[in-house]
mmCIF file of C-alpha atoms in Angstrom:
data_model
loop_
_atom_site.group_PDB
_atom_site.id
_atom_site.type_symbol
_atom_site.label_atom_id
_atom_site.label_comp_id
_atom_site.label_asym_id
_atom_site.label_seq_id
_atom_site.Cartn_x
_atom_site.Cartn_y
_atom_site.Cartn_z
ATOM 1 C CA MET A 1 -0.056 -0.147 -0.029
ATOM 2 C CA LEU A 2 1.350 3.394 -0.970
ATOM 3 C CA ILE A 3 -0.090 6.715 0.161
ATOM 4 C CA SER A 4 0.064 9.016 -2.518
ATOM 5 C CA ARG A 5 -2.103 12.054 -1.252
ATOM 6 C CA LEU A 6 -3.670 13.442 1.984
ATOM 7 C CA GLU A 7 -6.478 16.194 1.860
ATOM 8 C CA LEU A 8 -7.518 17.805 5.212
ATOM 9 C CA GLU A 9 -10.244 20.254 5.734
ATOM 10 C CA ARG A 10 -10.750 21.710 9.285
ATOM 11 C CA PHE A 11 -8.647 19.099 10.863
ATOM 12 C CA LYS A 12 -6.698 20.359 13.968
ATOM 13 C CA SER A 13 -4.815 23.487 12.958
ATOM 14 C CA TYR A 14 -5.322 22.937 9.239
ATOM 15 C CA GLU A 15 -8.300 24.939 7.654
ATOM 16 C CA ARG A 16 -7.552 23.164 4.312
ATOM 17 C CA ALA A 17 -4.462 21.387 3.024
ATOM 18 C CA VAL A 18 -3.475 19.051 0.300
ATOM 19 C CA ILE A 19 -0.140 17.081 0.716
ATOM 20 C CA SER A 20 1.165 14.842 -1.933
ATOM 21 C CA PHE A 21 3.696 11.988 -1.371
ATOM 22 C CA THR A 22 5.876 10.381 -3.847
ATOM 23 C CA PRO A 23 7.313 6.730 -3.542
ATOM 24 C CA GLY A 24 10.189 6.135 -1.273
ATOM 25 C CA ILE A 25 11.180 8.252 1.724
ATOM 26 C CA ASN A 26 9.190 11.526 2.375
ATOM 27 C CA ALA A 27 10.453 14.050 4.790
ATOM 28 C CA ILE A 28 8.043 16.480 6.517
ATOM 29 C CA LEU A 29 9.951 19.670 7.707
ATOM 30 C CA GLY A 30 8.693 22.449 10.035
ATOM 31 C CA ILE A 31 9.102 24.232 13.234
ATOM 32 C CA ASN A 32 7.449 22.944 16.487
ATOM 33 C CA GLY A 33 3.768 23.384 16.377
ATOM 34 C CA ALA A 34 3.610 23.668 12.555
ATOM 35 C CA GLY A 35 1.429 20.593 12.295
ATOM 36 C CA LYS A 36 3.984 17.897 11.207
ATOM 37 C CA SER A 37 2.457 15.319 13.772
ATOM 38 C CA SER A 38 -1.016 16.202 12.703
ATOM 39 C CA LEU A 39 -0.418 14.782 9.251
ATOM 40 C CA LEU A 40 0.490 11.390 10.786
ATOM 41 C CA GLU A 41 -2.328 11.690 13.157
ATOM 42 C CA ALA A 42 -4.875 12.198 10.353
ATOM 43 C CA ILE A 43 -3.608 9.167 8.339
ATOM 44 C CA GLY A 44 -3.763 7.062 11.665
ATOM 45 C CA PHE A 45 -7.262 8.143 12.215
ATOM 46 C CA ALA A 46 -8.591 7.714 8.510
ATOM 47 C CA LEU A 47 -6.702 4.446 7.853
ATOM 48 C CA PHE A 48 -6.270 2.819 11.370
ATOM 49 C CA ASP A 49 -9.148 4.311 13.450
ATOM 50 C CA HIS A 50 -6.612 5.445 15.723
ATOM 51 C CA LYS A 51 -6.411 8.546 18.037
ATOM 52 C CA PRO A 52 -3.571 9.492 20.195
ATOM 53 C CA PRO A 53 -4.139 8.291 24.030
ATOM 54 C CA GLY A 54 -6.560 10.614 25.837
ATOM 55 C CA CYS A 55 -7.539 12.378 22.615
ATOM 56 C CA LYS A 56 -11.283 13.236 22.201
ATOM 57 C CA LEU A 57 -12.848 13.440 18.735
ATOM 58 C CA ALA A 58 -13.463 17.185 19.378
ATOM 59 C CA SER A 59 -9.767 17.808 19.551
ATOM 60 C CA LEU A 60 -9.210 16.592 15.949
ATOM 61 C CA VAL A 61 -11.726 19.258 14.627
ATOM 62 C CA ARG A 62 -10.087 22.740 14.082
ATOM 63 C CA GLU A 63 -11.112 25.190 16.699
ATOM 64 C CA GLY A 64 -14.326 27.140 15.944
ATOM 65 C CA ALA A 65 -15.347 24.421 13.579
ATOM 66 C CA ARG A 66 -17.943 21.875 14.014
ATOM 67 C CA SER A 67 -16.712 19.066 11.630
ATOM 68 C CA ALA A 68 -13.731 17.971 9.914
ATOM 69 C CA HIS A 69 -12.857 15.983 6.654
ATOM 70 C CA ILE A 70 -9.862 13.652 5.634
ATOM 71 C CA VAL A 71 -9.135 11.977 2.321
ATOM 72 C CA VAL A 72 -6.386 9.686 2.100
ATOM 73 C CA ARG A 73 -5.407 8.461 -1.490
ATOM 74 C CA LEU A 74 -3.599 5.342 -1.808
ATOM 75 C CA VAL A 75 -2.414 2.904 -4.418
ATOM 76 C CA SER A 76 -3.295 -0.702 -3.514
ATOM 77 C CA GLY A 77 -0.444 -3.312 -2.954
ATOM 78 C CA VAL A 78 -3.148 -5.871 -3.897
ATOM 79 C CA ASP A 79 -4.237 -4.835 -7.368
ATOM 80 C CA GLU A 80 -2.311 -1.399 -7.744
ATOM 81 C CA ARG A 81 -5.640 0.431 -8.277
ATOM 82 C CA VAL A 82 -6.040 3.781 -6.830
ATOM 83 C CA TYR A 83 -8.659 4.072 -3.834
ATOM 84 C CA GLU A 84 -9.564 6.902 -1.425
ATOM 85 C CA ILE A 85 -10.640 6.542 2.235
ATOM 86 C CA GLU A 86 -12.775 9.419 3.183
ATOM 87 C CA ARG A 87 -13.714 10.253 6.712
ATOM 88 C CA ARG A 88 -15.968 12.862 7.743
ATOM 89 C CA PHE A 89 -16.640 13.761 11.447
ATOM 90 C CA THR A 90 -18.077 16.083 13.954
ATOM 91 C CA THR A 91 -16.788 16.979 17.329
ATOM 92 C CA SER A 92 -18.927 14.109 18.684
ATOM 93 C CA THR A 93 -19.131 11.257 16.042
ATOM 94 C CA THR A 94 -18.022 10.085 12.614
ATOM 95 C CA SER A 95 -20.785 11.072 10.171
ATOM 96 C CA SER A 96 -19.146 9.211 6.947
ATOM 97 C CA TYR A 97 -16.492 6.653 6.597
ATOM 98 C CA ARG A 98 -16.126 5.385 2.970
ATOM 99 C CA VAL A 99 -13.853 3.782 0.581
ATOM 100 C CA LEU A 100 -13.943 5.046 -2.917
ATOM 101 C CA ASP A 101 -12.656 3.802 -6.231
ATOM 102 C CA ALA A 102 -10.663 6.738 -7.326
ATOM 103 C CA GLY A 103 -9.599 5.099 -10.636
ATOM 104 C CA LEU A 104 -13.038 5.002 -12.336
ATOM 105 C CA SER A 105 -13.783 8.706 -12.386
ATOM 106 C CA ARG A 106 -11.869 12.045 -11.941
ATOM 107 C CA ASP A 107 -15.270 13.458 -10.490
ATOM 108 C CA PRO A 108 -15.537 12.543 -6.742
ATOM 109 C CA SER A 109 -19.275 12.877 -6.783
ATOM 110 C CA GLU A 110 -19.157 9.867 -9.481
ATOM 111 C CA ARG A 111 -16.840 7.625 -7.690
ATOM 112 C CA VAL A 112 -18.093 4.192 -6.632
ATOM 113 C CA CYS A 113 -18.355 3.556 -3.163
ATOM 114 C CA LEU A 114 -16.706 -0.042 -2.317
ATOM 115 C CA ALA A 115 -17.190 -0.006 1.433
ATOM 116 C CA GLU A 116 -19.083 2.193 4.019
ATOM 117 C CA GLY A 117 -19.214 2.224 7.729
ATOM 118 C CA GLY A 118 -16.522 1.681 10.515
ATOM 119 C CA GLU A 119 -16.348 -2.030 10.557
ATOM 120 C CA THR A 120 -16.756 -2.629 6.753
ATOM 121 C CA VAL A 121 -14.069 -0.194 5.909
ATOM 122 C CA LYS A 122 -11.698 -1.643 8.382
ATOM 123 C CA ALA A 123 -12.319 -5.111 7.239
ATOM 124 C CA TRP A 124 -11.592 -3.725 3.533
ATOM 125 C CA LEU A 125 -8.142 -2.222 4.996
ATOM 126 C CA ARG A 126 -7.276 -5.464 6.736
ATOM 127 C CA ALA A 127 -7.582 -7.268 3.475
ATOM 128 C CA GLN A 128 -5.371 -4.597 1.663
ATOM 129 C CA LEU A 129 -2.722 -4.949 4.441
ATOM 130 C CA ASP A 130 -3.022 -8.825 4.510
ATOM 131 C CA LEU A 131 -3.963 -8.872 8.199
ATOM 132 C CA ASP A 132 -5.896 -11.263 10.176
ATOM 133 C CA PRO A 133 -9.624 -10.469 10.141
ATOM 134 C CA ALA A 134 -9.510 -9.760 13.847
ATOM 135 C CA ALA A 135 -6.425 -7.576 13.795
ATOM 136 C CA ALA A 136 -6.772 -4.509 15.834
ATOM 137 C CA LEU A 137 -5.739 -1.521 13.243
ATOM 138 C CA ASP A 138 -5.356 0.877 15.873
ATOM 139 C CA GLU A 139 -2.913 -1.002 18.086
ATOM 140 C CA LEU A 140 -1.086 -1.891 14.937
ATOM 141 C CA PHE A 141 -0.665 1.778 14.052
ATOM 142 C CA GLN A 142 0.166 2.819 17.766
ATOM 143 C CA ASN A 143 3.077 0.213 17.976
ATOM 144 C CA THR A 144 4.601 0.382 14.628
ATOM 145 C CA ILE A 145 3.682 3.351 12.389
ATOM 146 C CA GLY A 146 2.698 6.125 14.787
ATOM 147 C CA VAL A 147 5.045 5.446 17.542
ATOM 148 C CA PRO A 148 5.578 8.834 19.499
ATOM 149 C CA GLN A 149 8.959 10.459 19.318
ATOM 150 C CA GLY A 150 11.650 9.134 21.984
ATOM 151 C CA THR A 151 9.540 6.071 22.705
ATOM 152 C CA ILE A 152 10.498 3.638 19.839
ATOM 153 C CA THR A 153 12.528 1.468 22.266
ATOM 154 C CA ALA A 154 10.066 1.651 25.262
ATOM 155 C CA PRO A 155 8.371 -1.674 24.401
ATOM 156 C CA PHE A 156 11.558 -3.668 24.669
ATOM 157 C CA LEU A 157 11.914 -2.293 28.304
ATOM 158 C CA GLN A 158 8.746 -3.592 29.365
ATOM 159 C CA ALA A 159 7.961 -6.839 31.321
ATOM 160 C CA PRO A 160 7.994 -10.057 29.053
ATOM 161 C CA ARG A 161 4.161 -10.356 29.687
ATOM 162 C CA ILE A 162 3.683 -6.851 28.187
ATOM 163 C CA ARG A 163 6.215 -7.286 25.372
ATOM 164 C CA LYS A 164 4.374 -10.613 24.305
ATOM 165 C CA ALA A 165 1.062 -8.659 24.120
ATOM 166 C CA ILE A 166 2.700 -6.114 21.947
ATOM 167 C CA PHE A 167 4.881 -8.079 19.652
ATOM 168 C CA ASP A 168 2.945 -11.305 19.056
ATOM 169 C CA PRO A 169 0.231 -9.678 17.131
ATOM 170 C CA LEU A 170 2.825 -7.790 15.174
ATOM 171 C CA LEU A 171 4.853 -10.858 14.286
ATOM 172 C CA GLN A 172 1.599 -13.055 13.828
ATOM 173 C CA VAL A 173 2.919 -15.505 16.242
ATOM 174 C CA GLU A 174 -0.528 -17.100 16.414
ATOM 175 C CA GLU A 175 -0.826 -17.546 12.678
ATOM 176 C CA TYR A 176 2.347 -19.640 12.866
ATOM 177 C CA ARG A 177 1.088 -21.604 15.836
ATOM 178 C CA LYS A 178 -2.144 -22.356 13.772
ATOM 179 C CA ALA A 179 -0.136 -23.301 10.707
ATOM 180 C CA SER A 180 2.029 -25.611 12.901
ATOM 181 C CA ASP A 181 -1.024 -27.340 14.400
ATOM 182 C CA ALA A 182 -2.542 -27.694 10.860
ATOM 183 C CA LEU A 183 0.479 -29.648 9.665
ATOM 184 C CA LEU A 184 0.402 -32.076 12.510
ATOM 185 C CA PRO A 185 -1.890 -34.648 10.862
ATOM 186 C CA THR A 186 0.300 -34.454 7.814
ATOM 187 C CA GLN A 187 3.487 -35.117 10.063
ATOM 188 C CA ARG A 188 1.673 -37.897 11.710
ATOM 189 C CA GLY A 189 0.841 -39.461 8.439
ATOM 190 C CA LEU A 190 4.279 -39.156 7.143
ATOM 191 C CA ASP A 191 5.727 -40.755 10.241
ATOM 192 C CA GLU A 192 3.424 -43.726 9.848
ATOM 193 C CA ARG A 193 4.310 -44.027 6.184
ATOM 194 C CA HIS A 194 8.059 -43.909 7.057
ATOM 195 C CA ALA A 195 7.659 -46.646 9.699
ATOM 196 C CA ALA A 196 5.847 -48.763 7.261
ATOM 197 C CA LEU A 197 8.508 -48.463 4.786
ATOM 198 C CA LEU A 198 11.026 -49.290 7.212
ATOM 199 C CA ARG A 199 9.252 -52.592 8.002
ATOM 200 C CA ASP A 200 8.843 -53.385 4.451
ATOM 201 C CA MET A 201 12.490 -52.731 4.104
ATOM 202 C CA ALA A 202 13.375 -54.982 7.008
ATOM 203 C CA ALA A 203 11.269 -57.761 5.527
ATOM 204 C CA LEU A 204 13.079 -57.544 2.173
ATOM 205 C CA ASP A 205 16.434 -57.729 3.829
ATOM 206 C CA GLY A 206 15.214 -60.842 5.533
ATOM 207 C CA ARG A 207 14.302 -62.301 2.124
ATOM 208 C CA LEU A 208 17.492 -61.218 0.556
ATOM 209 C CA GLU A 209 19.350 -63.127 3.448
ATOM 210 C CA ASN A 210 17.340 -66.149 2.824
ATOM 211 C CA LEU A 211 18.015 -66.007 -1.236
ATOM 212 C CA ALA A 212 21.718 -66.036 -0.447
ATOM 213 C CA ASP A 213 21.482 -69.123 1.711
ATOM 214 C CA LEU A 214 19.259 -70.907 -1.155
ATOM 215 C CA ARG A 215 21.665 -69.972 -3.680
ATOM 216 C CA GLU A 216 24.574 -71.360 -1.716
ATOM 217 C CA GLU A 217 22.820 -74.609 -1.082
ATOM 218 C CA GLN A 218 21.925 -74.978 -5.001
ATOM 219 C CA ALA A 219 25.550 -74.448 -5.752
ATOM 220 C CA GLN A 220 26.626 -77.374 -3.642
#
């Protein structure tokens, strides 16, 4: 998945902004308080349904406004088509959350809606990211993409139980366990077949030994 464009309207300090991204590394520069972190927060909220800890919906809406609008344009890593994730919200609730096919029409009003509603949109995003259907998108963002400055090593300093809760879902440890369990019947079947072949080989070895004795007797 490649994010190519971010549109903001009345989001935090932004009245209106359009930011384009290019393939590879993109650097966002600005003085403190310029709104750099807000760009990442907008992406996290639109794509991963993530808000910073303790953040209320009203704090994402520009001061004095009653609603905000985020559009993230992306190129799918599954089919290489262009899609847009659109999220409109007020100070108290999300009013619209949609996935639009941006490759079918240049006119936003004519774009086909492929998914609508929180759970449906998040299911679509999980499929795009090749995640387990039950994966928590907000936790994925918090622990990988949107790690706050200065805390990237913090999880490694936690107790083993806490580290396990953070890293097992990221590394899909449970998926490996399920795959291993699913292969157990195959392994047992191969082990049984191997044992049967060893028995057959032992029987053939015995017959070969008898054959040598018979040939010796015939030679006499």
